[in-house]
mmCIF file of C-alpha atoms in Angstrom:
data_model
loop_
_atom_site.group_PDB
_atom_site.id
_atom_site.type_symbol
_atom_site.label_atom_id
_atom_site.label_comp_id
_atom_site.label_asym_id
_atom_site.label_seq_id
_atom_site.Cartn_x
_atom_site.Cartn_y
_atom_site.Cartn_z
ATOM 1 C CA MET A 1 8.883 -10.383 -11.526
ATOM 2 C CA LYS A 2 10.028 -6.817 -11.437
ATOM 3 C CA VAL A 3 7.929 -4.111 -9.431
ATOM 4 C CA CYS A 4 9.031 -0.390 -9.194
ATOM 5 C CA VAL A 5 7.624 1.179 -6.110
ATOM 6 C CA ILE A 6 7.058 4.950 -6.106
ATOM 7 C CA GLY A 7 7.632 5.353 -2.532
ATOM 8 C CA SER A 8 7.239 7.089 0.687
ATOM 9 C CA TYR A 9 8.782 6.438 3.922
ATOM 10 C CA ALA A 10 7.898 7.740 7.399
ATOM 11 C CA LYS A 11 9.346 6.450 10.672
ATOM 12 C CA ALA A 12 6.522 4.998 12.627
ATOM 13 C CA LEU A 13 6.350 5.866 16.477
ATOM 14 C CA VAL A 14 3.854 3.658 18.035
ATOM 15 C CA MET A 15 2.272 2.917 21.298
ATOM 16 C CA THR A 16 -0.809 0.766 22.561
ATOM 17 C CA THR A 17 -3.856 1.930 24.505
ATOM 18 C CA ASP A 18 -6.841 -0.142 25.600
ATOM 19 C CA ARG A 19 -9.077 1.823 23.345
ATOM 20 C CA ILE A 20 -8.645 4.842 20.763
ATOM 21 C CA PRO A 21 -8.844 8.175 22.725
ATOM 22 C CA LEU A 22 -11.724 10.616 22.041
ATOM 23 C CA ALA A 23 -11.050 14.076 20.813
ATOM 24 C CA GLY A 24 -9.452 16.163 23.802
ATOM 25 C CA GLU A 25 -8.973 13.032 25.881
ATOM 26 C CA THR A 26 -5.577 11.927 27.407
ATOM 27 C CA LEU A 27 -5.096 8.247 27.959
ATOM 28 C CA THR A 28 -1.950 6.214 29.267
ATOM 29 C CA GLY A 29 -0.371 4.195 26.744
ATOM 30 C CA ARG A 30 2.315 1.404 26.908
ATOM 31 C CA ASP A 31 4.726 -0.472 24.595
ATOM 32 C CA TYR A 32 6.029 2.597 22.973
ATOM 33 C CA ARG A 33 8.272 1.502 20.053
ATOM 34 C CA GLY A 34 9.774 3.121 16.771
ATOM 35 C CA THR A 35 9.430 0.961 13.793
ATOM 36 C CA TYR A 36 9.300 1.233 9.918
ATOM 37 C CA GLY A 37 6.465 3.014 8.183
ATOM 38 C CA GLY A 38 5.348 4.684 4.989
ATOM 39 C CA LYS A 39 3.151 2.874 2.438
ATOM 40 C CA GLY A 40 5.837 2.919 -0.279
ATOM 41 C CA SER A 41 8.386 1.247 2.148
ATOM 42 C CA ASP A 42 5.724 -1.285 3.356
ATOM 43 C CA MET A 43 5.066 -2.171 -0.354
ATOM 44 C CA ALA A 44 8.735 -2.587 -1.281
ATOM 45 C CA VAL A 45 9.443 -4.878 1.629
ATOM 46 C CA GLN A 46 6.327 -7.011 1.069
ATOM 47 C CA ALA A 47 6.898 -7.426 -2.667
ATOM 48 C CA ALA A 48 10.643 -8.229 -2.100
ATOM 49 C CA ARG A 49 9.720 -10.973 0.443
ATOM 50 C CA LEU A 50 7.216 -12.527 -2.119
ATOM 51 C CA GLY A 51 10.165 -12.958 -4.656
ATOM 52 C CA ALA A 52 10.014 -9.796 -6.744
ATOM 53 C CA GLU A 53 12.818 -7.819 -7.974
ATOM 54 C CA VAL A 54 11.961 -4.538 -6.445
ATOM 55 C CA SER A 55 13.117 -1.105 -7.140
ATOM 56 C CA TYR A 56 12.136 2.111 -5.330
ATOM 57 C CA ILE A 57 12.011 5.763 -6.138
ATOM 58 C CA GLY A 58 11.540 8.318 -3.410
ATOM 59 C CA VAL A 59 12.993 10.829 -1.068
ATOM 60 C CA VAL A 60 14.109 10.709 2.650
ATOM 61 C CA GLY A 61 15.961 13.119 4.734
ATOM 62 C CA ALA A 62 19.735 12.999 5.634
ATOM 63 C CA ASP A 63 19.062 11.940 9.219
ATOM 64 C CA ASP A 64 19.035 8.942 11.496
ATOM 65 C CA PHE A 65 15.332 7.781 10.094
ATOM 66 C CA GLY A 66 16.540 8.177 6.634
ATOM 67 C CA LYS A 67 19.535 6.015 7.294
ATOM 68 C CA GLU A 68 17.470 3.497 8.983
ATOM 69 C CA PHE A 69 15.443 3.229 5.649
ATOM 70 C CA ILE A 70 18.339 2.745 3.564
ATOM 71 C CA ASP A 71 19.481 -0.045 5.966
ATOM 72 C CA LEU A 72 16.168 -1.713 5.665
ATOM 73 C CA MET A 73 16.077 -1.452 1.956
ATOM 74 C CA LYS A 74 19.562 -3.155 1.675
ATOM 75 C CA LYS A 75 18.520 -5.849 4.121
ATOM 76 C CA GLU A 76 15.334 -6.666 1.999
ATOM 77 C CA HIS A 77 17.473 -6.369 -1.329
ATOM 78 C CA VAL A 78 15.531 -3.534 -2.648
ATOM 79 C CA ASP A 79 17.249 -1.363 -5.491
ATOM 80 C CA ILE A 80 17.444 2.110 -4.031
ATOM 81 C CA SER A 81 19.429 3.606 -6.882
ATOM 82 C CA GLY A 82 16.212 5.947 -7.425
ATOM 83 C CA LEU A 83 16.290 7.189 -3.856
ATOM 84 C CA ARG A 84 17.349 10.816 -3.185
ATOM 85 C CA VAL A 85 18.548 11.889 0.256
ATOM 86 C CA THR A 86 17.992 15.416 1.065
ATOM 87 C CA GLU A 87 19.017 17.880 3.612
ATOM 88 C CA GLU A 88 16.160 20.304 3.001
ATOM 89 C CA THR A 89 13.747 18.730 5.463
ATOM 90 C CA ALA A 90 13.603 15.663 7.749
ATOM 91 C CA THR A 91 12.426 12.212 6.792
ATOM 92 C CA GLY A 92 8.729 11.602 7.116
ATOM 93 C CA THR A 93 7.244 10.609 10.496
ATOM 94 C CA GLY A 94 3.994 9.054 11.624
ATOM 95 C CA PHE A 95 2.269 8.639 15.013
ATOM 96 C CA ILE A 96 0.184 5.531 15.492
ATOM 97 C CA VAL A 97 -2.062 4.806 18.418
ATOM 98 C CA LYS A 98 -3.464 1.048 18.487
ATOM 99 C CA ASP A 99 -6.015 -0.434 20.704
ATOM 100 C CA THR A 100 -6.463 -3.911 21.854
ATOM 101 C CA SER A 101 -9.246 -4.534 19.386
ATOM 102 C CA ALA A 102 -6.911 -4.355 16.337
ATOM 103 C CA ARG A 103 -7.899 -0.752 15.584
ATOM 104 C CA ASN A 104 -5.671 2.239 15.059
ATOM 105 C CA VAL A 105 -5.432 6.080 14.321
ATOM 106 C CA ILE A 106 -2.472 7.286 12.284
ATOM 107 C CA VAL A 107 -1.190 11.048 11.687
ATOM 108 C CA VAL A 108 1.702 11.334 9.354
ATOM 109 C CA ALA A 109 4.145 14.375 8.883
ATOM 110 C CA PRO A 110 5.228 13.842 5.060
ATOM 111 C CA GLY A 111 8.541 15.530 5.560
ATOM 112 C CA ALA A 112 10.837 14.565 2.716
ATOM 113 C CA ASN A 113 8.086 12.941 0.823
ATOM 114 C CA ASN A 114 6.735 16.277 0.115
ATOM 115 C CA LEU A 115 9.863 17.114 -1.924
ATOM 116 C CA PHE A 116 9.265 14.127 -4.289
ATOM 117 C CA GLY A 117 8.871 15.637 -7.648
ATOM 118 C CA LYS A 118 8.595 14.713 -11.315
ATOM 119 C CA GLU A 119 12.212 15.345 -11.765
ATOM 120 C CA ASP A 120 12.844 12.285 -9.422
ATOM 121 C CA ILE A 121 10.773 10.067 -11.607
ATOM 122 C CA ASP A 122 12.606 11.460 -14.611
ATOM 123 C CA ARG A 123 15.985 10.813 -13.021
ATOM 124 C CA ALA A 124 15.028 7.090 -12.265
ATOM 125 C CA ARG A 125 13.077 6.498 -15.459
ATOM 126 C CA ASN A 126 15.248 3.509 -16.312
ATOM 127 C CA LEU A 127 13.846 1.695 -13.110
ATOM 128 C CA ILE A 128 10.350 2.124 -14.519
ATOM 129 C CA GLU A 129 11.625 0.968 -18.056
ATOM 130 C CA ASP A 130 13.010 -2.232 -16.613
ATOM 131 C CA CYS A 131 10.045 -3.310 -14.563
ATOM 132 C CA ASP A 132 6.696 -5.190 -15.158
ATOM 133 C CA VAL A 133 4.498 -3.144 -12.745
ATOM 134 C CA VAL A 134 4.518 0.470 -11.426
ATOM 135 C CA LEU A 135 2.979 0.875 -7.991
ATOM 136 C CA ALA A 136 2.151 4.162 -6.614
ATOM 137 C CA GLN A 137 0.276 5.691 -3.481
ATOM 138 C CA LEU A 138 -0.630 9.045 -2.175
ATOM 139 C CA GLU A 139 1.709 9.712 0.612
ATOM 140 C CA ILE A 140 3.719 11.724 -1.870
ATOM 141 C CA PRO A 141 2.447 14.697 -4.084
ATOM 142 C CA LEU A 142 -0.628 13.608 -6.283
ATOM 143 C CA GLU A 143 1.007 14.987 -9.451
ATOM 144 C CA THR A 144 3.932 13.070 -8.882
ATOM 145 C CA ALA A 145 2.189 9.814 -8.484
ATOM 146 C CA LEU A 146 0.059 10.508 -11.631
ATOM 147 C CA TYR A 147 3.227 11.566 -13.518
ATOM 148 C CA ALA A 148 4.776 8.053 -12.530
ATOM 149 C CA MET A 149 1.563 6.312 -13.865
ATOM 150 C CA LYS A 150 1.977 8.271 -17.120
ATOM 151 C CA VAL A 151 5.804 7.277 -17.386
ATOM 152 C CA GLY A 152 4.647 3.767 -16.663
ATOM 153 C CA LYS A 153 1.957 3.729 -19.201
ATOM 154 C CA ASP A 154 4.278 5.281 -21.856
ATOM 155 C CA CYS A 155 6.791 2.536 -21.125
ATOM 156 C CA GLY A 156 3.967 0.024 -21.610
ATOM 157 C CA LYS A 157 4.020 -1.247 -18.011
ATOM 158 C CA THR A 158 0.996 -2.279 -15.772
ATOM 159 C CA THR A 159 0.306 0.728 -13.470
ATOM 160 C CA ILE A 160 -1.426 0.455 -10.084
ATOM 161 C CA LEU A 161 -2.442 3.503 -8.146
ATOM 162 C CA ASN A 162 -3.483 3.006 -4.401
ATOM 163 C CA PRO A 163 -5.203 6.171 -3.459
ATOM 164 C CA ALA A 164 -4.423 6.357 0.125
ATOM 165 C CA PRO A 165 -4.466 8.527 2.053
ATOM 166 C CA ALA A 166 -7.811 9.320 0.346
ATOM 167 C CA VAL A 167 -8.076 12.354 -1.732
ATOM 168 C CA LEU A 168 -10.959 13.581 -4.146
ATOM 169 C CA LEU A 169 -10.100 12.042 -7.521
ATOM 170 C CA LYS A 170 -13.298 12.035 -9.658
ATOM 171 C CA ASP A 171 -12.263 15.228 -11.390
ATOM 172 C CA CYS A 172 -8.859 13.735 -12.280
ATOM 173 C CA CYS A 173 -7.933 12.366 -15.390
ATOM 174 C CA LEU A 174 -6.661 8.665 -14.514
ATOM 175 C CA GLN A 175 -6.174 7.222 -18.078
ATOM 176 C CA ASP A 176 -2.867 6.253 -17.186
ATOM 177 C CA VAL A 177 -4.027 4.018 -14.157
ATOM 178 C CA ASP A 178 -4.632 0.383 -15.130
ATOM 179 C CA ILE A 179 -5.790 -0.544 -11.651
ATOM 180 C CA LEU A 180 -7.091 1.985 -8.955
ATOM 181 C CA THR A 181 -7.033 0.240 -5.475
ATOM 182 C CA PRO A 182 -9.018 1.904 -2.960
ATOM 183 C CA ASN A 183 -10.717 0.343 0.204
ATOM 184 C CA GLU A 184 -14.301 1.163 0.758
ATOM 185 C CA THR A 185 -13.729 4.556 2.674
ATOM 186 C CA GLU A 186 -11.136 5.646 0.296
ATOM 187 C CA ALA A 187 -13.181 4.945 -2.761
ATOM 188 C CA ARG A 188 -16.047 7.180 -1.388
ATOM 189 C CA VAL A 189 -13.602 10.039 -0.776
ATOM 190 C CA ALA A 190 -12.040 9.613 -4.074
ATOM 191 C CA ALA A 191 -15.537 9.564 -5.670
ATOM 192 C CA GLY A 192 -16.475 12.846 -3.903
ATOM 193 C CA VAL A 193 -19.312 11.213 -1.551
ATOM 194 C CA SER A 194 -19.929 10.806 1.999
ATOM 195 C CA ALA A 195 -17.844 8.050 3.782
ATOM 196 C CA GLU A 196 -21.317 7.023 5.180
ATOM 197 C CA SER A 197 -23.139 7.171 1.950
ATOM 198 C CA SER A 198 -25.481 4.437 1.354
ATOM 199 C CA LEU A 199 -24.515 4.193 -2.314
ATOM 200 C CA SER A 200 -23.458 0.748 -3.363
ATOM 201 C CA ASP A 201 -19.664 0.037 -3.865
ATOM 202 C CA GLU A 202 -20.694 -0.873 -7.603
ATOM 203 C CA VAL A 203 -22.222 2.752 -7.783
ATOM 204 C CA VAL A 204 -19.071 4.306 -6.289
ATOM 205 C CA ALA A 205 -16.733 2.252 -8.460
ATOM 206 C CA ASP A 206 -18.689 3.643 -11.502
ATOM 207 C CA ILE A 207 -17.923 6.980 -10.460
ATOM 208 C CA LEU A 208 -14.328 6.343 -10.201
ATOM 209 C CA LEU A 209 -14.293 4.401 -13.563
ATOM 210 C CA LYS A 210 -15.389 7.760 -15.374
ATOM 211 C CA THR A 211 -11.908 9.126 -14.391
ATOM 212 C CA GLY A 212 -10.524 6.985 -17.118
ATOM 213 C CA CYS A 213 -8.866 4.182 -14.787
ATOM 214 C CA GLY A 214 -9.005 0.740 -16.500
ATOM 215 C CA LYS A 215 -10.346 -1.098 -13.320
ATOM 216 C CA VAL A 216 -11.252 -0.573 -9.802
ATOM 217 C CA VAL A 217 -10.184 -3.186 -7.294
ATOM 218 C CA MET A 218 -11.752 -2.305 -4.053
ATOM 219 C CA THR A 219 -10.709 -3.909 -0.758
ATOM 220 C CA LEU A 220 -13.790 -4.680 1.371
ATOM 221 C CA GLY A 221 -12.351 -6.001 4.603
ATOM 222 C CA ASP A 222 -13.935 -9.222 5.849
ATOM 223 C CA LYS A 223 -16.152 -9.218 2.575
ATOM 224 C CA GLY A 224 -13.089 -9.720 0.362
ATOM 225 C CA SER A 225 -12.482 -7.596 -2.617
ATOM 226 C CA GLY A 226 -14.414 -6.294 -5.553
ATOM 227 C CA VAL A 227 -13.355 -5.926 -8.919
ATOM 228 C CA PHE A 228 -15.030 -3.335 -11.100
ATOM 229 C CA SER A 229 -14.859 -2.419 -14.796
ATOM 230 C CA VAL A 230 -17.034 -1.109 -17.606
ATOM 231 C CA GLU A 231 -17.492 -4.610 -18.496
ATOM 232 C CA GLY A 232 -19.028 -5.722 -15.061
ATOM 233 C CA SER A 233 -17.940 -6.510 -11.624
ATOM 234 C CA TYR A 234 -17.406 -9.628 -9.288
ATOM 235 C CA LEU A 235 -16.279 -10.212 -5.745
ATOM 236 C CA ILE A 236 -13.398 -12.332 -4.698
ATOM 237 C CA ALA A 237 -13.977 -14.227 -1.490
ATOM 238 C CA PRO A 238 -11.814 -13.236 1.689
ATOM 239 C CA TYR A 239 -9.650 -15.613 3.748
ATOM 240 C CA GLN A 240 -11.082 -15.591 7.215
ATOM 241 C CA ILE A 241 -8.770 -15.177 10.079
ATOM 242 C CA GLU A 242 -8.723 -13.863 13.577
ATOM 243 C CA VAL A 243 -7.248 -10.345 13.301
ATOM 244 C CA THR A 244 -4.310 -9.468 15.524
ATOM 245 C CA ASP A 245 -3.487 -6.118 13.807
ATOM 246 C CA SER A 246 -4.736 -4.769 10.566
ATOM 247 C CA ASN A 247 -2.182 -1.986 10.174
ATOM 248 C CA GLY A 248 -0.423 -2.401 6.987
ATOM 249 C CA ALA A 249 -2.747 -4.894 5.322
ATOM 250 C CA GLY A 250 -3.812 -2.427 2.545
ATOM 251 C CA ASP A 251 0.129 -2.048 1.741
ATOM 252 C CA CYS A 252 0.482 -5.901 1.805
ATOM 253 C CA PHE A 253 -2.558 -6.318 -0.482
ATOM 254 C CA ASN A 254 -1.179 -3.798 -3.175
ATOM 255 C CA ALA A 255 2.318 -5.177 -2.997
ATOM 256 C CA SER A 256 1.032 -8.688 -3.396
ATOM 257 C CA LEU A 257 -1.345 -7.714 -6.059
ATOM 258 C CA ALA A 258 1.469 -6.088 -8.085
ATOM 259 C CA THR A 259 3.740 -9.131 -7.577
ATOM 260 C CA ALA A 260 1.185 -11.558 -8.849
ATOM 261 C CA LEU A 261 0.413 -9.411 -11.805
ATOM 262 C CA ALA A 262 4.453 -9.048 -12.508
ATOM 263 C CA ASP A 263 4.473 -12.868 -12.288
ATOM 264 C CA GLY A 264 1.903 -13.187 -15.117
ATOM 265 C CA LYS A 265 -1.196 -14.227 -13.101
ATOM 266 C CA SER A 266 -4.573 -12.993 -14.222
ATOM 267 C CA LEU A 267 -6.336 -10.062 -12.333
ATOM 268 C CA GLU A 268 -8.660 -12.477 -10.742
ATOM 269 C CA ALA A 269 -6.054 -14.908 -9.446
ATOM 270 C CA SER A 270 -3.793 -11.891 -8.424
ATOM 271 C CA VAL A 271 -6.634 -10.518 -6.298
ATOM 272 C CA HIS A 272 -7.155 -13.993 -4.460
ATOM 273 C CA TYR A 273 -3.367 -14.068 -3.946
ATOM 274 C CA ALA A 274 -3.473 -10.599 -2.506
ATOM 275 C CA ASN A 275 -6.327 -11.341 -0.296
ATOM 276 C CA ALA A 276 -4.604 -14.289 1.154
ATOM 277 C CA ALA A 277 -1.251 -12.285 1.790
ATOM 278 C CA ALA A 278 -3.178 -9.385 3.428
ATOM 279 C CA ALA A 279 -5.274 -11.684 5.587
ATOM 280 C CA LEU A 280 -1.915 -13.587 6.692
ATOM 281 C CA CYS A 281 -0.314 -10.259 7.618
ATOM 282 C CA CYS A 282 -3.159 -9.379 10.018
ATOM 283 C CA THR A 283 -2.249 -12.345 12.267
ATOM 284 C CA ARG A 284 1.045 -10.434 13.351
ATOM 285 C CA TRP A 285 1.679 -6.966 14.989
ATOM 286 C CA GLU A 286 3.110 -4.045 13.102
ATOM 287 C CA THR A 287 3.789 -3.688 9.440
ATOM 288 C CA VAL A 288 7.169 -4.890 8.254
ATOM 289 C CA PRO A 289 7.361 -7.634 10.966
ATOM 290 C CA SER A 290 3.822 -8.947 9.641
ATOM 291 C CA TYR A 291 4.954 -9.494 6.009
ATOM 292 C CA HIS A 292 5.287 -12.919 5.132
ATOM 293 C CA THR A 293 7.340 -14.727 2.284
ATOM 294 C CA ALA A 294 5.947 -16.267 -0.704
ATOM 295 C CA GLU A 295 6.326 -19.850 0.745
ATOM 296 C CA GLU A 296 4.527 -18.860 3.821
ATOM 297 C CA VAL A 297 1.631 -17.241 1.728
ATOM 298 C CA GLU A 298 1.427 -20.462 -0.451
ATOM 299 C CA GLU A 299 1.314 -22.611 2.490
ATOM 300 C CA PHE A 300 -1.439 -20.512 4.075
ATOM 301 C CA ILE A 301 -3.338 -20.662 0.893
ATOM 302 C CA ILE A 302 -3.113 -24.541 0.707
ATOM 303 C CA SER A 303 -3.962 -24.989 4.550
ATOM 304 C CA PHE A 304 -6.917 -22.676 4.197
ATOM 305 C CA GLU A 305 -8.292 -24.528 1.095
ATOM 306 C CA GLU A 306 -7.748 -27.991 3.003
ATOM 307 C CA VAL A 307 -9.783 -26.555 5.843
ATOM 308 C CA VAL A 308 -12.672 -25.234 3.592
ATOM 309 C CA SER A 309 -12.788 -28.517 1.620
#
């Protein structure tokens, strides 16, 4: 199981409030903490904990936050030979406000992630050539993510693009993307329709499939996940849990999906597995501390099936 993450990293600065503040409102927060953030970093850690051999391509700043990231990757046994450290700008940073109902708002300053270019992909092409699945997201320049998908496709790899943060994609050519993995809101933004649109998930997925991507796997929260293709669509049931913190669940889902596919599982089985891992991560606070091992995920799946039966 070899997964190459086309990465992003941002130091996460977090605090908790009783509720999410309104525009212009000041609330008193508590429990301030600094933790690891960035979708690429999250995906790399989760895939590694699930037993994949993970390589990471990306850019961080030559600062304390960047050093923390390097230390994390070494601790999680992630290959960072494709990482570039720059003195041009700071490591990315994110501010996160969480409430006691497991909701959050996030603002990210990309920093060094904005310097991640095609040349970084070319420089680390050997990591893509050596992997099974290439996984990218959009906290880096869109053209870099799409170029990574092209290189992955040219190398005969399975390519997954998580279009988050959401951007308009309906006019892009996504023929090098095997699987596009938005949530419901991201899917609508990517398709160029209102986030409050009454269009069905299937109609929105059809718009996205016209970009040339192979399949759309849409995460639907407590409704599970939908798999859409030109051949048809089907739903994968969720694993019902009591949510403690949903932050990082999408990154967990994508990393788990990539790992399962790299392990030779079918797409349907891989989505089932990713649903379980993402549900389990919602039982703990934060991102990296909430990511479980393969053994824990398997135990959760077995215990859940026993309860259901």
